[in-house]
Short mmCIF file of N, CA and C in Angstrom, two decimals:
data_model
loop_
_atom_site.label_atom_id
_atom_site.label_comp_id
_atom_site.label_asym_id
_atom_site.label_seq_id
_atom_site.Cartn_x
_atom_site.Cartn_y
_atom_site.Cartn_z
N MET A 391 -0.83 -22.41 27.67
CA MET A 391 -0.16 -23.65 27.32
C MET A 391 0.28 -24.37 28.59
N ILE A 392 0.20 -25.66 28.58
CA ILE A 392 0.62 -26.48 29.70
C ILE A 392 2.04 -26.94 29.45
N GLY A 393 2.93 -26.65 30.38
CA GLY A 393 4.33 -27.01 30.22
C GLY A 393 4.76 -28.07 31.21
N PRO A 394 6.01 -28.55 31.10
CA PRO A 394 6.48 -29.65 31.94
C PRO A 394 6.54 -29.31 33.42
N GLU A 395 6.62 -28.05 33.79
CA GLU A 395 6.68 -27.68 35.20
C GLU A 395 5.32 -27.25 35.73
N ASP A 396 4.30 -27.35 34.91
CA ASP A 396 2.97 -26.88 35.26
C ASP A 396 2.30 -27.82 36.25
N GLN A 397 1.83 -27.28 37.36
CA GLN A 397 1.11 -28.07 38.37
C GLN A 397 -0.33 -27.59 38.50
N ARG A 398 -0.83 -26.94 37.48
CA ARG A 398 -2.18 -26.39 37.52
C ARG A 398 -3.23 -27.46 37.27
N GLU A 399 -4.41 -27.20 37.78
CA GLU A 399 -5.52 -28.13 37.65
C GLU A 399 -6.21 -27.95 36.30
N ILE A 400 -6.49 -29.07 35.66
CA ILE A 400 -7.32 -29.12 34.46
C ILE A 400 -8.47 -30.06 34.80
N ILE A 401 -9.67 -29.64 34.54
CA ILE A 401 -10.84 -30.45 34.88
C ILE A 401 -11.53 -30.87 33.59
N PHE A 402 -11.58 -32.18 33.36
CA PHE A 402 -12.26 -32.72 32.20
C PHE A 402 -13.64 -33.21 32.62
N HIS A 403 -14.64 -32.89 31.83
CA HIS A 403 -16.02 -33.34 32.04
C HIS A 403 -16.37 -34.23 30.84
N LEU A 404 -16.34 -35.54 31.04
CA LEU A 404 -16.63 -36.48 29.96
C LEU A 404 -17.95 -37.17 30.25
N LYS A 405 -18.79 -37.28 29.21
CA LYS A 405 -20.09 -37.92 29.35
C LYS A 405 -20.29 -38.90 28.20
N ARG A 406 -20.98 -39.98 28.54
CA ARG A 406 -21.32 -40.97 27.53
C ARG A 406 -22.83 -40.99 27.39
N ASP A 407 -23.28 -40.95 26.13
CA ASP A 407 -24.71 -41.09 25.86
C ASP A 407 -24.88 -42.04 24.69
N SER A 408 -26.08 -42.14 24.17
CA SER A 408 -26.34 -43.10 23.09
C SER A 408 -25.58 -42.78 21.81
N ALA A 409 -25.18 -41.53 21.64
CA ALA A 409 -24.44 -41.13 20.43
C ALA A 409 -22.93 -41.29 20.58
N GLY A 410 -22.45 -41.58 21.78
CA GLY A 410 -21.01 -41.72 22.02
C GLY A 410 -20.57 -40.85 23.18
N TYR A 411 -19.38 -40.29 23.07
CA TYR A 411 -18.81 -39.48 24.14
C TYR A 411 -18.77 -38.01 23.75
N THR A 412 -19.03 -37.16 24.73
CA THR A 412 -18.90 -35.72 24.57
C THR A 412 -18.17 -35.19 25.79
N GLY A 413 -17.67 -33.95 25.69
CA GLY A 413 -17.00 -33.41 26.86
C GLY A 413 -16.56 -31.97 26.71
N THR A 414 -16.20 -31.42 27.85
CA THR A 414 -15.63 -30.08 27.93
C THR A 414 -14.49 -30.13 28.94
N LEU A 415 -13.72 -29.06 28.99
CA LEU A 415 -12.69 -28.96 30.02
C LEU A 415 -12.68 -27.56 30.59
N ASP A 416 -12.25 -27.49 31.84
CA ASP A 416 -12.05 -26.23 32.54
C ASP A 416 -10.57 -26.13 32.88
N TYR A 417 -10.01 -24.95 32.70
CA TYR A 417 -8.61 -24.68 33.04
C TYR A 417 -8.61 -23.41 33.88
N PRO A 418 -8.90 -23.54 35.19
CA PRO A 418 -9.08 -22.38 36.05
C PRO A 418 -7.93 -21.38 36.03
N ALA A 419 -6.70 -21.83 35.92
CA ALA A 419 -5.55 -20.92 35.95
C ALA A 419 -5.56 -19.95 34.76
N MET A 420 -6.21 -20.35 33.69
CA MET A 420 -6.30 -19.50 32.50
C MET A 420 -7.70 -18.90 32.35
N ALA A 421 -8.52 -19.02 33.42
CA ALA A 421 -9.91 -18.51 33.42
C ALA A 421 -10.71 -19.07 32.25
N SER A 422 -10.47 -20.33 31.91
CA SER A 422 -11.19 -21.00 30.83
C SER A 422 -12.13 -22.04 31.42
N ALA A 423 -13.38 -22.00 30.99
CA ALA A 423 -14.36 -22.98 31.45
C ALA A 423 -15.25 -23.38 30.29
N GLY A 424 -15.62 -24.65 30.26
CA GLY A 424 -16.52 -25.12 29.23
C GLY A 424 -15.91 -25.20 27.84
N VAL A 425 -14.59 -25.36 27.76
CA VAL A 425 -13.92 -25.48 26.46
C VAL A 425 -14.31 -26.83 25.84
N SER A 426 -14.81 -26.79 24.64
CA SER A 426 -15.30 -27.99 23.97
C SER A 426 -14.17 -28.97 23.65
N ILE A 427 -14.40 -30.23 23.94
CA ILE A 427 -13.51 -31.30 23.48
C ILE A 427 -14.10 -31.77 22.16
N ASP A 428 -13.36 -31.58 21.09
CA ASP A 428 -13.89 -31.79 19.75
C ASP A 428 -13.95 -33.25 19.32
N ARG A 429 -13.08 -34.07 19.88
CA ARG A 429 -13.10 -35.49 19.54
C ARG A 429 -12.67 -36.30 20.76
N ILE A 430 -13.44 -37.34 21.05
CA ILE A 430 -13.10 -38.29 22.10
C ILE A 430 -13.15 -39.67 21.46
N GLN A 431 -12.01 -40.35 21.47
CA GLN A 431 -11.94 -41.69 20.89
C GLN A 431 -11.47 -42.68 21.93
N LEU A 432 -12.20 -43.78 22.05
CA LEU A 432 -11.80 -44.88 22.90
C LEU A 432 -11.50 -46.08 22.02
N ASP A 433 -10.39 -46.75 22.32
CA ASP A 433 -10.01 -47.96 21.62
C ASP A 433 -9.47 -48.91 22.67
N GLY A 434 -10.32 -49.81 23.16
CA GLY A 434 -9.91 -50.69 24.25
C GLY A 434 -9.69 -49.86 25.51
N ASP A 435 -8.47 -49.90 26.03
CA ASP A 435 -8.13 -49.14 27.23
C ASP A 435 -7.38 -47.85 26.90
N SER A 436 -7.37 -47.46 25.64
CA SER A 436 -6.71 -46.23 25.21
C SER A 436 -7.75 -45.15 24.92
N ILE A 437 -7.40 -43.90 25.21
CA ILE A 437 -8.29 -42.78 24.96
C ILE A 437 -7.48 -41.64 24.35
N SER A 438 -8.12 -40.92 23.43
CA SER A 438 -7.51 -39.70 22.91
C SER A 438 -8.57 -38.60 22.88
N LEU A 439 -8.13 -37.40 23.19
CA LEU A 439 -9.00 -36.23 23.23
C LEU A 439 -8.38 -35.15 22.36
N LEU A 440 -9.18 -34.48 21.57
CA LEU A 440 -8.73 -33.38 20.73
C LEU A 440 -9.45 -32.11 21.17
N VAL A 441 -8.67 -31.06 21.46
CA VAL A 441 -9.22 -29.77 21.89
C VAL A 441 -8.72 -28.71 20.90
N ASN A 442 -9.50 -28.46 19.87
CA ASN A 442 -9.08 -27.52 18.82
C ASN A 442 -8.84 -26.12 19.36
N ALA A 443 -9.66 -25.65 20.29
CA ALA A 443 -9.53 -24.28 20.80
C ALA A 443 -8.18 -24.03 21.47
N MET A 444 -7.55 -25.08 21.99
CA MET A 444 -6.26 -24.96 22.64
C MET A 444 -5.15 -25.55 21.77
N GLN A 445 -5.50 -26.01 20.57
CA GLN A 445 -4.56 -26.69 19.69
C GLN A 445 -3.80 -27.76 20.46
N ALA A 446 -4.59 -28.63 21.12
CA ALA A 446 -4.00 -29.62 22.02
C ALA A 446 -4.67 -30.98 21.84
N GLU A 447 -3.93 -32.01 22.21
CA GLU A 447 -4.44 -33.38 22.24
C GLU A 447 -3.95 -34.06 23.51
N TYR A 448 -4.72 -35.03 23.94
CA TYR A 448 -4.33 -35.85 25.09
C TYR A 448 -4.45 -37.31 24.66
N PHE A 449 -3.43 -38.10 24.97
CA PHE A 449 -3.41 -39.53 24.67
C PHE A 449 -3.13 -40.25 25.97
N GLY A 450 -3.99 -41.23 26.33
CA GLY A 450 -3.77 -41.90 27.60
C GLY A 450 -4.23 -43.34 27.63
N SER A 451 -3.82 -44.02 28.70
CA SER A 451 -4.22 -45.40 28.98
C SER A 451 -5.09 -45.40 30.23
N ILE A 452 -6.25 -46.02 30.12
CA ILE A 452 -7.22 -46.03 31.21
C ILE A 452 -6.91 -47.15 32.19
N GLU A 453 -6.92 -46.81 33.48
CA GLU A 453 -6.88 -47.80 34.56
C GLU A 453 -8.28 -47.82 35.16
N TRP A 454 -8.93 -48.98 35.08
CA TRP A 454 -10.31 -49.12 35.53
C TRP A 454 -10.38 -49.41 37.03
N ALA A 455 -11.43 -48.93 37.67
CA ALA A 455 -11.65 -49.16 39.10
C ALA A 455 -12.41 -50.45 39.35
N ASP A 456 -13.01 -51.02 38.30
CA ASP A 456 -13.80 -52.24 38.46
C ASP A 456 -13.57 -53.17 37.26
N VAL A 457 -13.87 -54.43 37.44
CA VAL A 457 -13.63 -55.42 36.39
C VAL A 457 -14.60 -55.26 35.22
N ASP A 458 -15.75 -54.63 35.44
CA ASP A 458 -16.72 -54.42 34.38
C ASP A 458 -16.39 -53.22 33.50
N LYS A 459 -15.34 -52.49 33.88
CA LYS A 459 -14.89 -51.31 33.13
C LYS A 459 -15.99 -50.26 32.98
N THR A 460 -16.62 -49.96 34.13
CA THR A 460 -17.64 -48.92 34.15
C THR A 460 -17.18 -47.67 34.90
N GLN A 461 -16.15 -47.79 35.73
CA GLN A 461 -15.64 -46.68 36.52
C GLN A 461 -14.14 -46.52 36.27
N ILE A 462 -13.75 -45.30 35.89
CA ILE A 462 -12.34 -45.02 35.64
C ILE A 462 -11.66 -44.62 36.95
N ARG A 463 -10.54 -45.28 37.25
CA ARG A 463 -9.73 -44.89 38.41
C ARG A 463 -8.84 -43.70 38.04
N ARG A 464 -8.11 -43.87 36.92
CA ARG A 464 -7.26 -42.78 36.43
C ARG A 464 -6.87 -43.08 34.99
N ILE A 465 -6.37 -42.03 34.34
CA ILE A 465 -5.86 -42.15 32.97
C ILE A 465 -4.45 -41.58 32.98
N ILE A 466 -3.51 -42.38 32.53
CA ILE A 466 -2.10 -41.96 32.50
C ILE A 466 -1.74 -41.70 31.04
N GLY A 467 -1.26 -40.48 30.76
CA GLY A 467 -0.96 -40.17 29.38
C GLY A 467 -0.12 -38.93 29.19
N ASP A 468 -0.23 -38.37 28.00
CA ASP A 468 0.54 -37.19 27.61
C ASP A 468 -0.37 -36.14 27.00
N TRP A 469 -0.14 -34.89 27.39
CA TRP A 469 -0.80 -33.72 26.83
C TRP A 469 0.16 -33.17 25.76
N SER A 470 -0.35 -32.98 24.55
CA SER A 470 0.46 -32.47 23.45
C SER A 470 -0.07 -31.10 23.05
N GLN A 471 0.83 -30.10 23.12
CA GLN A 471 0.44 -28.74 22.75
C GLN A 471 1.69 -28.01 22.26
N ALA A 472 1.56 -27.33 21.14
CA ALA A 472 2.67 -26.55 20.56
C ALA A 472 3.93 -27.41 20.37
N GLY A 473 3.73 -28.67 19.98
CA GLY A 473 4.85 -29.54 19.69
C GLY A 473 5.55 -30.12 20.91
N GLU A 474 5.00 -29.86 22.08
CA GLU A 474 5.61 -30.36 23.32
C GLU A 474 4.68 -31.39 23.97
N TYR A 475 5.26 -32.46 24.49
CA TYR A 475 4.50 -33.50 25.17
C TYR A 475 4.81 -33.43 26.66
N VAL A 476 3.74 -33.40 27.47
CA VAL A 476 3.89 -33.30 28.92
C VAL A 476 3.11 -34.46 29.55
N PRO A 477 3.72 -35.22 30.47
CA PRO A 477 2.97 -36.27 31.14
C PRO A 477 1.89 -35.67 32.02
N VAL A 478 0.66 -36.20 31.86
CA VAL A 478 -0.48 -35.74 32.65
C VAL A 478 -1.28 -36.96 33.07
N THR A 479 -1.56 -37.07 34.37
CA THR A 479 -2.40 -38.13 34.89
C THR A 479 -3.73 -37.53 35.31
N LEU A 480 -4.81 -38.10 34.78
CA LEU A 480 -6.15 -37.67 35.12
C LEU A 480 -6.73 -38.62 36.15
N THR A 481 -7.31 -38.08 37.21
CA THR A 481 -7.95 -38.91 38.23
C THR A 481 -9.43 -38.61 38.29
N HIS A 482 -10.20 -39.62 38.66
CA HIS A 482 -11.65 -39.49 38.72
C HIS A 482 -12.07 -38.83 40.03
N LYS A 483 -12.95 -37.85 39.92
CA LYS A 483 -13.55 -37.22 41.11
C LYS A 483 -15.04 -37.31 40.96
N ASP A 484 -15.73 -37.56 42.07
CA ASP A 484 -17.20 -37.59 42.05
C ASP A 484 -17.76 -36.21 42.04
#
Protein backbone atom coordinates (compact mmCIF):
# COMPACT_ATOMS: atom_id res chain seq x y z
CA MET A 1 0.00 0.00 0.00
CA ILE A 2 1.17 3.51 -0.76
CA GLY A 3 0.91 5.84 2.22
CA PRO A 4 1.32 9.59 2.76
CA GLU A 5 4.98 9.27 3.79
CA ASP A 6 5.86 6.94 0.93
CA GLN A 7 8.64 8.17 -1.37
CA ARG A 8 8.90 4.99 -3.41
CA GLU A 9 8.94 4.90 -7.17
CA ILE A 10 5.91 3.72 -9.13
CA ILE A 11 6.40 3.33 -12.86
CA PHE A 12 3.36 3.54 -15.12
CA HIS A 13 3.57 2.25 -18.70
CA LEU A 14 0.69 3.76 -20.69
CA LYS A 15 0.16 3.11 -24.40
CA ARG A 16 -2.36 4.34 -26.89
CA ASP A 17 -3.44 2.28 -29.86
CA SER A 18 -6.45 2.15 -32.18
CA ALA A 19 -8.56 0.47 -29.48
CA GLY A 20 -7.79 3.10 -26.81
CA TYR A 21 -5.41 3.07 -23.87
CA THR A 22 -3.74 0.14 -22.14
CA GLY A 23 -1.13 -0.03 -19.44
CA THR A 24 0.77 -1.70 -16.66
CA LEU A 25 2.64 -0.49 -13.61
CA ASP A 26 5.80 -1.50 -11.80
CA TYR A 27 6.26 -0.98 -8.07
CA PRO A 28 9.90 -1.98 -7.46
CA ALA A 29 9.75 -1.57 -3.65
CA MET A 30 7.13 -4.32 -3.52
CA ALA A 31 8.85 -6.45 -6.23
CA SER A 32 5.81 -5.96 -8.47
CA ALA A 33 6.21 -5.59 -12.22
CA GLY A 34 3.75 -5.65 -15.08
CA VAL A 35 0.66 -5.17 -12.89
CA SER A 36 -2.28 -4.68 -15.24
CA ILE A 37 -4.10 -1.35 -15.26
CA ASP A 38 -7.68 -2.49 -15.71
CA ARG A 39 -9.22 0.80 -16.80
CA ILE A 40 -7.77 3.99 -18.24
CA GLN A 41 -10.20 6.85 -18.83
CA LEU A 42 -9.40 10.23 -20.32
CA ASP A 43 -11.89 13.08 -20.20
CA GLY A 44 -10.35 16.29 -21.52
CA ASP A 45 -7.33 16.94 -19.30
CA SER A 46 -8.46 14.50 -16.59
CA ILE A 47 -7.32 10.89 -16.29
CA SER A 48 -8.32 8.01 -14.05
CA LEU A 49 -6.65 4.63 -13.69
CA LEU A 50 -8.08 1.54 -11.99
CA VAL A 51 -5.72 -1.19 -10.71
CA ASN A 52 -7.85 -4.06 -9.41
CA ALA A 53 -4.87 -6.17 -8.29
CA MET A 54 -3.88 -3.45 -5.82
CA GLN A 55 -7.45 -2.34 -5.08
CA ALA A 56 -6.33 1.15 -6.08
CA GLU A 57 -7.31 4.06 -8.29
CA TYR A 58 -5.49 7.15 -9.48
CA PHE A 59 -7.24 10.40 -10.44
CA GLY A 60 -5.24 13.22 -11.99
CA SER A 61 -5.05 16.35 -14.13
CA ILE A 62 -2.74 16.28 -17.13
CA GLU A 63 -0.25 19.09 -17.79
CA TRP A 64 0.73 18.92 -21.46
CA ALA A 65 4.25 19.64 -22.75
CA ASP A 66 2.95 20.90 -26.11
CA VAL A 67 -0.06 22.81 -27.43
CA ASP A 68 -1.13 19.85 -29.60
CA LYS A 69 -1.54 17.72 -26.45
CA THR A 70 0.61 14.88 -27.73
CA GLN A 71 3.27 14.85 -24.97
CA ILE A 72 2.50 14.71 -21.25
CA ARG A 73 4.73 16.81 -18.99
CA ARG A 74 3.21 15.52 -15.75
CA ILE A 75 -0.01 14.41 -14.11
CA ILE A 76 -0.95 15.81 -10.72
CA GLY A 77 -3.44 13.76 -8.76
CA ASP A 78 -4.32 11.39 -5.94
CA TRP A 79 -3.70 7.68 -5.41
CA SER A 80 -6.62 6.03 -3.60
CA GLN A 81 -6.03 2.74 -1.80
CA ALA A 82 -7.68 1.21 1.28
CA GLY A 83 -9.81 4.32 1.77
CA GLU A 84 -6.81 6.64 1.92
CA TYR A 85 -5.96 9.34 -0.62
CA VAL A 86 -2.32 10.26 -1.18
CA PRO A 87 -1.10 13.05 -3.49
CA VAL A 88 1.01 11.58 -6.29
CA THR A 89 2.59 13.44 -9.20
CA LEU A 90 3.52 11.42 -12.27
CA THR A 91 6.27 12.73 -14.53
CA HIS A 92 7.10 11.66 -18.07
CA LYS A 93 10.36 9.82 -18.70
CA ASP A 94 11.66 8.78 -22.11
